[in-house]
């Protein structure tokens, strides 16, 4: 390498380190600044949002805390419409193939279902549909898997059970994707949402799914949230809510267009979201142990709906007065993954600079 150009590497490295340090400092000390469109990724123009160009902070309430050490990496959540006050969850990769039934109001584990069949690799999502619990083994952090699949078992309920799953192979027309979200659209077709750094893409499966061939979903609708970690469909089939670590996008289930965006409450690592049967609220959860189940009010007409005071049922009257103050909007930079992403980008830029100099010397 030309000595003069070699000398340029050291000032460049110093600049990169200073940038990374500044970003980490901002991530630690940023004020509770309302989130702007940057947290959503490549969403449509602000005119399509319900509240100017920012998300609205939602009202939320901590319902219970799950302290069972067996659930330390909760990565999927589904709320039963058959059993009152009951939700299901799973761990992600490296854990037993077990579905846990959790009492929503107390956080107590009241059931386990050991699932047999093809061993799970990286389960990241789940949903209830047509009386079955659908489990998405679709996580793929390195974007290399060729064995992704969706599994179905009958809804187990509380108690100790064993179930053999039905496997539906999943593949992609443009190569592997990391996915942590599974939902259904207004016509009952299954949806996935890719977990990408710049924006997510909603993918829709053909109907019905097949056990004999690879099911290939196709892109539908506009790009949605970056780094999507879960999704859920409202009980009336009108909306799909996609979440990431700090925000939620409410989509029209008929065409997957954006209805509005909402800033979610602070969580250590917000991973899960599931509508409750009334449609007046959804639950959100986090990885880690212990972790909290939080209830977020939902309305078809507006963001920031009141939070029901108890686990709502489809026939119950949802009290409008039982609310807590709106959760503060999370900070735009106050997340470790943001600092990591920016730091990683800075390192890549430095590496590209070094390769460019080397190639110039070779020429």
Short mmCIF file of C-alpha atoms in Angstrom, two decimals:
data_model
loop_
_atom_site.label_atom_id
_atom_site.label_comp_id
_atom_site.label_asym_id
_atom_site.label_seq_id
_atom_site.Cartn_x
_atom_site.Cartn_y
_atom_site.Cartn_z
CA UNK A 1 0.00 0.00 0.00
CA UNK A 2 1.18 3.49 -0.77
CA UNK A 3 2.59 4.94 2.50
CA UNK A 4 0.73 8.19 2.01
CA UNK A 5 -2.57 6.34 1.73
CA UNK A 6 -1.70 4.06 4.64
CA UNK A 7 -1.40 7.17 6.78
CA UNK A 8 -4.99 8.09 5.84
CA UNK A 9 -6.30 4.93 7.49
CA UNK A 10 -5.45 6.06 11.01
CA UNK A 11 -7.36 9.39 10.90
CA UNK A 12 -10.27 7.57 9.25
CA UNK A 13 -10.31 4.95 12.01
CA UNK A 14 -10.25 7.68 14.66
CA UNK A 15 -13.23 9.42 13.03
CA UNK A 16 -15.21 6.18 12.94
CA UNK A 17 -14.48 5.46 16.61
CA UNK A 18 -15.60 8.97 17.56
CA UNK A 19 -18.85 8.51 15.62
CA UNK A 20 -19.56 5.19 17.34
CA UNK A 21 -18.81 6.69 20.75
CA UNK A 22 -21.15 9.60 20.07
CA UNK A 23 -23.94 7.27 19.00
CA UNK A 24 -23.57 5.10 22.11
CA UNK A 25 -23.60 8.22 24.27
CA UNK A 26 -26.81 9.42 22.59
CA UNK A 27 -28.37 5.99 23.01
CA UNK A 28 -27.67 6.14 26.73
CA UNK A 29 -28.58 9.74 27.45
CA UNK A 30 -31.24 10.74 24.91
CA UNK A 31 -34.34 12.42 26.29
CA UNK A 32 -37.75 10.83 25.87
CA UNK A 33 -38.13 12.35 22.43
CA UNK A 34 -41.25 11.37 20.42
CA UNK A 35 -40.49 8.89 17.70
CA UNK A 36 -40.50 10.07 14.13
CA UNK A 37 -40.87 8.14 10.91
CA UNK A 38 -37.32 6.74 11.20
CA UNK A 39 -38.50 4.08 13.65
CA UNK A 40 -40.89 2.72 11.06
CA UNK A 41 -38.49 2.20 8.21
CA UNK A 42 -39.70 2.72 4.66
CA UNK A 43 -43.35 3.52 5.28
CA UNK A 44 -45.61 5.54 2.97
CA UNK A 45 -45.59 9.33 3.06
CA UNK A 46 -46.71 11.04 6.29
CA UNK A 47 -50.06 11.91 4.71
CA UNK A 48 -51.08 8.28 5.17
CA UNK A 49 -50.59 8.45 8.93
CA UNK A 50 -53.50 9.22 11.22
CA UNK A 51 -51.62 11.78 13.30
CA UNK A 52 -49.42 14.09 11.23
CA UNK A 53 -45.96 12.57 10.78
CA UNK A 54 -45.33 10.97 14.18
CA UNK A 55 -46.60 7.92 16.01
CA UNK A 56 -49.03 8.38 18.89
CA UNK A 57 -47.99 6.91 22.24
CA UNK A 58 -50.47 4.24 23.30
CA UNK A 59 -52.07 3.75 26.70
CA UNK A 60 -50.80 0.57 28.36
CA UNK A 61 -51.07 -1.31 31.64
CA UNK A 62 -48.91 -4.04 33.17
CA UNK A 63 -51.26 -7.00 33.69
CA UNK A 64 -48.93 -9.56 35.25
CA UNK A 65 -45.36 -10.81 35.44
CA UNK A 66 -44.28 -14.22 34.17
CA UNK A 67 -41.62 -15.54 36.52
CA UNK A 68 -41.40 -19.16 35.39
CA UNK A 69 -37.71 -19.71 34.50
CA UNK A 70 -38.67 -22.12 31.73
CA UNK A 71 -39.87 -19.17 29.63
CA UNK A 72 -36.79 -17.00 29.29
CA UNK A 73 -36.95 -16.29 25.55
CA UNK A 74 -40.63 -15.80 24.81
CA UNK A 75 -40.83 -15.19 21.07
CA UNK A 76 -44.46 -15.88 20.19
CA UNK A 77 -47.81 -15.08 21.81
CA UNK A 78 -51.42 -16.06 21.10
CA UNK A 79 -54.55 -15.42 23.20
CA UNK A 80 -57.24 -18.10 23.40
CA UNK A 81 -60.78 -17.25 22.37
CA UNK A 82 -62.03 -20.54 23.88
CA UNK A 83 -60.40 -20.51 27.31
CA UNK A 84 -60.87 -17.35 29.37
CA UNK A 85 -57.78 -15.53 30.63
CA UNK A 86 -55.37 -17.83 28.77
CA UNK A 87 -52.47 -17.16 26.42
CA UNK A 88 -49.87 -19.39 24.80
CA UNK A 89 -46.19 -18.72 24.29
CA UNK A 90 -43.03 -20.46 23.07
CA UNK A 91 -39.29 -19.96 23.42
CA UNK A 92 -37.07 -19.39 20.43
CA UNK A 93 -34.03 -21.41 19.31
CA UNK A 94 -32.12 -23.70 21.66
CA UNK A 95 -35.11 -24.62 23.84
CA UNK A 96 -37.47 -27.56 24.21
CA UNK A 97 -40.35 -28.04 21.77
CA UNK A 98 -42.95 -26.98 24.32
CA UNK A 99 -45.97 -24.68 24.18
CA UNK A 100 -46.70 -22.97 27.50
CA UNK A 101 -50.21 -21.96 28.59
CA UNK A 102 -50.11 -18.84 30.78
CA UNK A 103 -52.85 -17.32 32.96
CA UNK A 104 -52.92 -13.74 31.70
CA UNK A 105 -54.13 -12.14 34.93
CA UNK A 106 -51.47 -13.76 37.13
CA UNK A 107 -48.58 -14.74 34.85
CA UNK A 108 -48.75 -18.30 36.17
CA UNK A 109 -47.94 -21.19 33.83
CA UNK A 110 -51.03 -23.42 33.91
CA UNK A 111 -50.24 -25.82 31.11
CA UNK A 112 -47.52 -27.34 28.95
CA UNK A 113 -47.81 -29.15 25.64
CA UNK A 114 -44.82 -31.15 24.44
CA UNK A 115 -44.82 -31.18 20.66
CA UNK A 116 -43.40 -34.09 18.68
CA UNK A 117 -42.73 -34.53 14.97
CA UNK A 118 -39.99 -32.60 13.19
CA UNK A 119 -37.76 -30.91 15.81
CA UNK A 120 -37.99 -27.14 15.90
CA UNK A 121 -34.97 -25.03 14.92
CA UNK A 122 -35.85 -21.35 15.59
CA UNK A 123 -39.50 -20.82 16.51
CA UNK A 124 -40.31 -17.10 16.48
CA UNK A 125 -44.06 -16.66 16.00
CA UNK A 126 -47.46 -18.17 16.69
CA UNK A 127 -51.13 -17.50 16.04
CA UNK A 128 -54.52 -19.14 16.62
CA UNK A 129 -56.70 -19.79 13.57
CA UNK A 130 -59.60 -22.19 12.94
CA UNK A 131 -59.16 -23.95 16.26
CA UNK A 132 -55.49 -24.70 15.75
CA UNK A 133 -52.33 -23.21 17.15
CA UNK A 134 -49.93 -22.34 14.33
CA UNK A 135 -46.23 -22.11 15.19
CA UNK A 136 -43.76 -20.39 12.89
CA UNK A 137 -40.34 -22.06 12.81
CA UNK A 138 -39.19 -19.27 10.53
CA UNK A 139 -36.37 -17.54 12.41
CA UNK A 140 -33.18 -17.32 10.38
CA UNK A 141 -30.67 -14.80 11.74
CA UNK A 142 -28.01 -15.77 9.22
CA UNK A 143 -30.46 -16.03 6.28
CA UNK A 144 -29.23 -19.50 5.35
CA UNK A 145 -31.97 -21.95 6.34
CA UNK A 146 -33.67 -24.24 3.83
CA UNK A 147 -35.87 -26.03 6.38
CA UNK A 148 -38.20 -23.27 7.59
CA UNK A 149 -41.77 -24.38 8.26
CA UNK A 150 -45.06 -23.66 9.96
CA UNK A 151 -46.41 -26.29 12.35
CA UNK A 152 -50.02 -26.79 13.46
CA UNK A 153 -51.47 -28.50 16.52
CA UNK A 154 -54.96 -28.49 18.01
CA UNK A 155 -55.37 -25.73 20.59
CA UNK A 156 -54.32 -27.50 23.81
CA UNK A 157 -55.78 -25.42 26.65
CA UNK A 158 -54.52 -25.66 30.25
CA UNK A 159 -53.05 -28.85 31.69
CA UNK A 160 -50.30 -31.22 30.59
CA UNK A 161 -50.52 -32.50 27.03
CA UNK A 162 -48.57 -34.09 24.21
CA UNK A 163 -49.28 -33.33 20.57
CA UNK A 164 -47.92 -34.35 17.21
CA UNK A 165 -47.60 -31.46 14.81
CA UNK A 166 -48.46 -31.16 11.13
CA UNK A 167 -45.63 -29.60 9.14
CA UNK A 168 -46.06 -27.10 6.29
CA UNK A 169 -42.73 -26.40 4.52
CA UNK A 170 -41.90 -22.76 3.81
CA UNK A 171 -39.56 -21.31 1.18
CA UNK A 172 -39.02 -17.96 -0.54
CA UNK A 173 -38.78 -17.06 -4.20
CA UNK A 174 -35.82 -14.71 -3.62
CA UNK A 175 -33.82 -16.72 -1.10
CA UNK A 176 -33.92 -17.12 2.71
CA UNK A 177 -35.35 -14.45 5.04
CA UNK A 178 -35.30 -13.88 8.78
CA UNK A 179 -38.93 -13.80 9.96
CA UNK A 180 -40.47 -13.41 13.41
CA UNK A 181 -44.09 -12.53 12.57
CA UNK A 182 -47.04 -14.77 11.65
CA UNK A 183 -50.62 -13.54 11.15
CA UNK A 184 -53.60 -13.92 8.80
CA UNK A 185 -55.18 -11.46 6.39
CA UNK A 186 -58.84 -10.51 5.96
CA UNK A 187 -59.44 -13.60 3.79
CA UNK A 188 -57.82 -16.01 6.27
CA UNK A 189 -54.57 -16.44 4.34
CA UNK A 190 -51.40 -16.63 6.37
CA UNK A 191 -48.95 -13.74 6.42
CA UNK A 192 -45.29 -13.43 7.32
CA UNK A 193 -43.36 -10.21 7.87
CA UNK A 194 -39.63 -10.19 7.18
CA UNK A 195 -37.29 -8.84 9.85
CA UNK A 196 -35.05 -6.51 7.87
CA UNK A 197 -32.84 -3.63 9.00
CA UNK A 198 -34.27 -0.94 6.72
CA UNK A 199 -37.89 -2.04 6.31
CA UNK A 200 -40.01 -5.17 6.58
CA UNK A 201 -41.98 -6.81 3.80
CA UNK A 202 -45.37 -8.48 4.26
CA UNK A 203 -45.55 -11.86 2.50
CA UNK A 204 -48.79 -13.76 1.84
CA UNK A 205 -49.17 -17.52 1.40
CA UNK A 206 -51.37 -19.31 -1.10
CA UNK A 207 -54.50 -20.78 0.45
CA UNK A 208 -54.63 -23.50 1.61
CA UNK A 209 -51.17 -24.45 2.87
CA UNK A 210 -49.79 -27.76 1.66
CA UNK A 211 -47.90 -30.45 3.55
CA UNK A 212 -46.63 -32.01 0.31
CA UNK A 213 -44.88 -29.10 -1.34
CA UNK A 214 -42.98 -25.99 -0.30
CA UNK A 215 -45.32 -23.08 0.40
CA UNK A 216 -43.92 -19.89 -1.12
CA UNK A 217 -45.38 -16.57 0.06
CA UNK A 218 -45.28 -13.55 -2.20
CA UNK A 219 -44.83 -9.85 -1.32
CA UNK A 220 -48.04 -7.91 -0.81
CA UNK A 221 -48.70 -4.33 0.23
CA UNK A 222 -46.15 -1.61 0.90
CA UNK A 223 -42.99 -2.05 3.00
CA UNK A 224 -43.67 -1.92 6.72
CA UNK A 225 -41.77 -1.71 10.01
CA UNK A 226 -38.05 -2.32 10.10
CA UNK A 227 -36.90 -5.15 12.43
CA UNK A 228 -40.45 -6.55 12.83
CA UNK A 229 -40.70 -8.98 15.76
CA UNK A 230 -44.38 -10.02 15.73
CA UNK A 231 -47.80 -9.44 14.21
CA UNK A 232 -51.42 -10.22 15.05
CA UNK A 233 -54.80 -9.91 13.35
CA UNK A 234 -57.79 -8.28 15.06
CA UNK A 235 -60.64 -10.71 15.88
CA UNK A 236 -62.93 -9.06 13.32
CA UNK A 237 -60.30 -9.60 10.62
CA UNK A 238 -60.09 -5.89 9.73
CA UNK A 239 -56.60 -5.05 10.97
CA UNK A 240 -53.12 -6.52 11.20
CA UNK A 241 -50.80 -4.94 13.79
CA UNK A 242 -47.07 -5.38 13.21
CA UNK A 243 -44.60 -4.50 15.96
CA UNK A 244 -40.88 -4.04 16.36
CA UNK A 245 -38.90 -3.18 19.50
CA UNK A 246 -40.34 0.31 19.88
CA UNK A 247 -43.35 0.87 17.62
CA UNK A 248 -46.40 -0.72 16.01
CA UNK A 249 -47.92 -0.28 12.55
CA UNK A 250 -51.67 -0.80 12.16
CA UNK A 251 -52.43 -2.18 8.69
CA UNK A 252 -55.71 -2.63 6.84
CA UNK A 253 -56.00 -6.42 6.54
CA UNK A 254 -57.74 -6.20 3.16
CA UNK A 255 -54.80 -4.64 1.30
CA UNK A 256 -52.08 -4.35 3.98
CA UNK A 257 -51.97 -0.56 3.60
CA UNK A 258 -50.89 1.55 6.56
CA UNK A 259 -53.70 2.93 8.74
CA UNK A 260 -51.59 4.52 11.48
CA UNK A 261 -48.47 4.09 13.59
CA UNK A 262 -48.24 3.84 17.38
CA UNK A 263 -45.31 4.14 19.79
CA UNK A 264 -45.21 1.18 22.17
CA UNK A 265 -44.21 1.37 25.85
CA UNK A 266 -40.68 0.66 27.02
CA UNK A 267 -39.69 -3.03 27.18
CA UNK A 268 -36.31 -4.72 27.69
CA UNK A 269 -36.63 -6.53 24.34
CA UNK A 270 -40.14 -6.27 22.96
CA UNK A 271 -40.81 -9.44 20.98
CA UNK A 272 -44.47 -10.43 21.06
CA UNK A 273 -47.96 -9.11 20.33
CA UNK A 274 -51.38 -10.79 20.31
CA UNK A 275 -54.91 -9.43 20.11
CA UNK A 276 -57.38 -10.30 22.86
CA UNK A 277 -60.76 -11.79 21.83
CA UNK A 278 -62.76 -8.57 22.28
CA UNK A 279 -60.57 -6.65 19.85
CA UNK A 280 -60.47 -3.76 22.36
CA UNK A 281 -56.87 -4.50 23.32
CA UNK A 282 -53.78 -6.49 22.51
CA UNK A 283 -51.06 -7.93 24.74
CA UNK A 284 -47.34 -7.37 24.31
CA UNK A 285 -44.43 -9.24 25.89
CA UNK A 286 -40.66 -9.28 26.02
CA UNK A 287 -37.78 -11.70 26.07
CA UNK A 288 -35.96 -12.27 29.35
CA UNK A 289 -36.95 -13.66 32.72
CA UNK A 290 -39.01 -12.47 34.44
CA UNK A 291 -41.06 -10.64 31.80
CA UNK A 292 -44.22 -8.58 31.92
CA UNK A 293 -47.48 -9.02 30.06
CA UNK A 294 -48.72 -5.55 29.13
CA UNK A 295 -52.16 -4.66 27.79
CA UNK A 296 -52.50 -1.98 25.11
CA UNK A 297 -55.85 -0.41 24.26
CA UNK A 298 -56.95 -0.65 20.62
CA UNK A 299 -59.61 1.15 18.62
CA UNK A 300 -60.41 0.94 14.94
CA UNK A 301 -60.91 4.69 14.78
CA UNK A 302 -58.02 6.20 16.68
CA UNK A 303 -54.72 5.59 18.43
CA UNK A 304 -54.32 5.82 22.19
CA UNK A 305 -57.54 3.95 23.05
CA UNK A 306 -58.40 3.30 26.70
CA UNK A 307 -56.98 0.15 28.27
CA UNK A 308 -59.56 -2.35 29.54
CA UNK A 309 -59.20 -2.89 33.30
CA UNK A 310 -59.53 -6.67 33.10
CA UNK A 311 -59.01 -9.38 30.53
CA UNK A 312 -61.81 -8.61 28.06
CA UNK A 313 -64.02 -11.25 26.46
CA UNK A 314 -66.00 -10.95 23.21
CA UNK A 315 -69.26 -10.38 25.14
CA UNK A 316 -67.96 -8.24 27.97
CA UNK A 317 -68.52 -4.50 28.14
CA UNK A 318 -65.17 -2.79 27.98
CA UNK A 319 -65.00 0.00 30.59
CA UNK A 320 -63.87 3.24 28.98
CA UNK A 321 -62.79 4.91 32.21
CA UNK A 322 -60.31 2.30 33.38
CA UNK A 323 -57.15 3.78 31.97
CA UNK A 324 -53.67 4.64 33.01
CA UNK A 325 -51.73 7.61 31.67
CA UNK A 326 -50.36 7.08 28.23
CA UNK A 327 -47.01 5.37 28.25
CA UNK A 328 -44.20 7.78 27.44
CA UNK A 329 -43.00 7.58 23.89
CA UNK A 330 -39.76 5.57 23.74
CA UNK A 331 -36.63 7.40 22.81
CA UNK A 332 -35.60 7.39 19.18
CA UNK A 333 -32.02 6.51 19.99
CA UNK A 334 -32.51 4.84 23.35
CA UNK A 335 -32.09 1.27 22.16
CA UNK A 336 -28.92 -0.85 22.13
CA UNK A 337 -29.69 -2.27 18.68
CA UNK A 338 -29.62 1.22 17.18
CA UNK A 339 -26.11 1.84 18.44
CA UNK A 340 -25.01 -1.59 17.26
CA UNK A 341 -26.48 -1.00 13.80
CA UNK A 342 -24.82 2.39 13.40
CA UNK A 343 -21.54 1.10 14.76
CA UNK A 344 -21.66 -1.85 12.38
CA UNK A 345 -22.37 0.46 9.47
CA UNK A 346 -19.41 2.62 10.43
CA UNK A 347 -17.12 -0.42 10.50
CA UNK A 348 -18.39 -1.52 7.08
CA UNK A 349 -17.71 1.93 5.67
CA UNK A 350 -14.19 1.86 7.06
CA UNK A 351 -13.61 -1.59 5.54
CA UNK A 352 -14.89 -0.39 2.17
CA UNK A 353 -12.55 2.61 2.40
CA UNK A 354 -9.60 0.30 3.04
CA UNK A 355 -10.51 -1.98 0.12
CA UNK A 356 -10.84 1.05 -2.17
CA UNK A 357 -7.37 2.32 -1.22
CA UNK A 358 -5.86 -1.14 -1.71
CA UNK A 359 -7.42 -1.51 -5.14
CA UNK A 360 -6.22 1.94 -6.15
CA UNK A 361 -2.68 0.89 -5.20
CA UNK A 362 -2.99 -2.37 -7.17
CA UNK A 363 -4.08 -0.41 -10.22
#
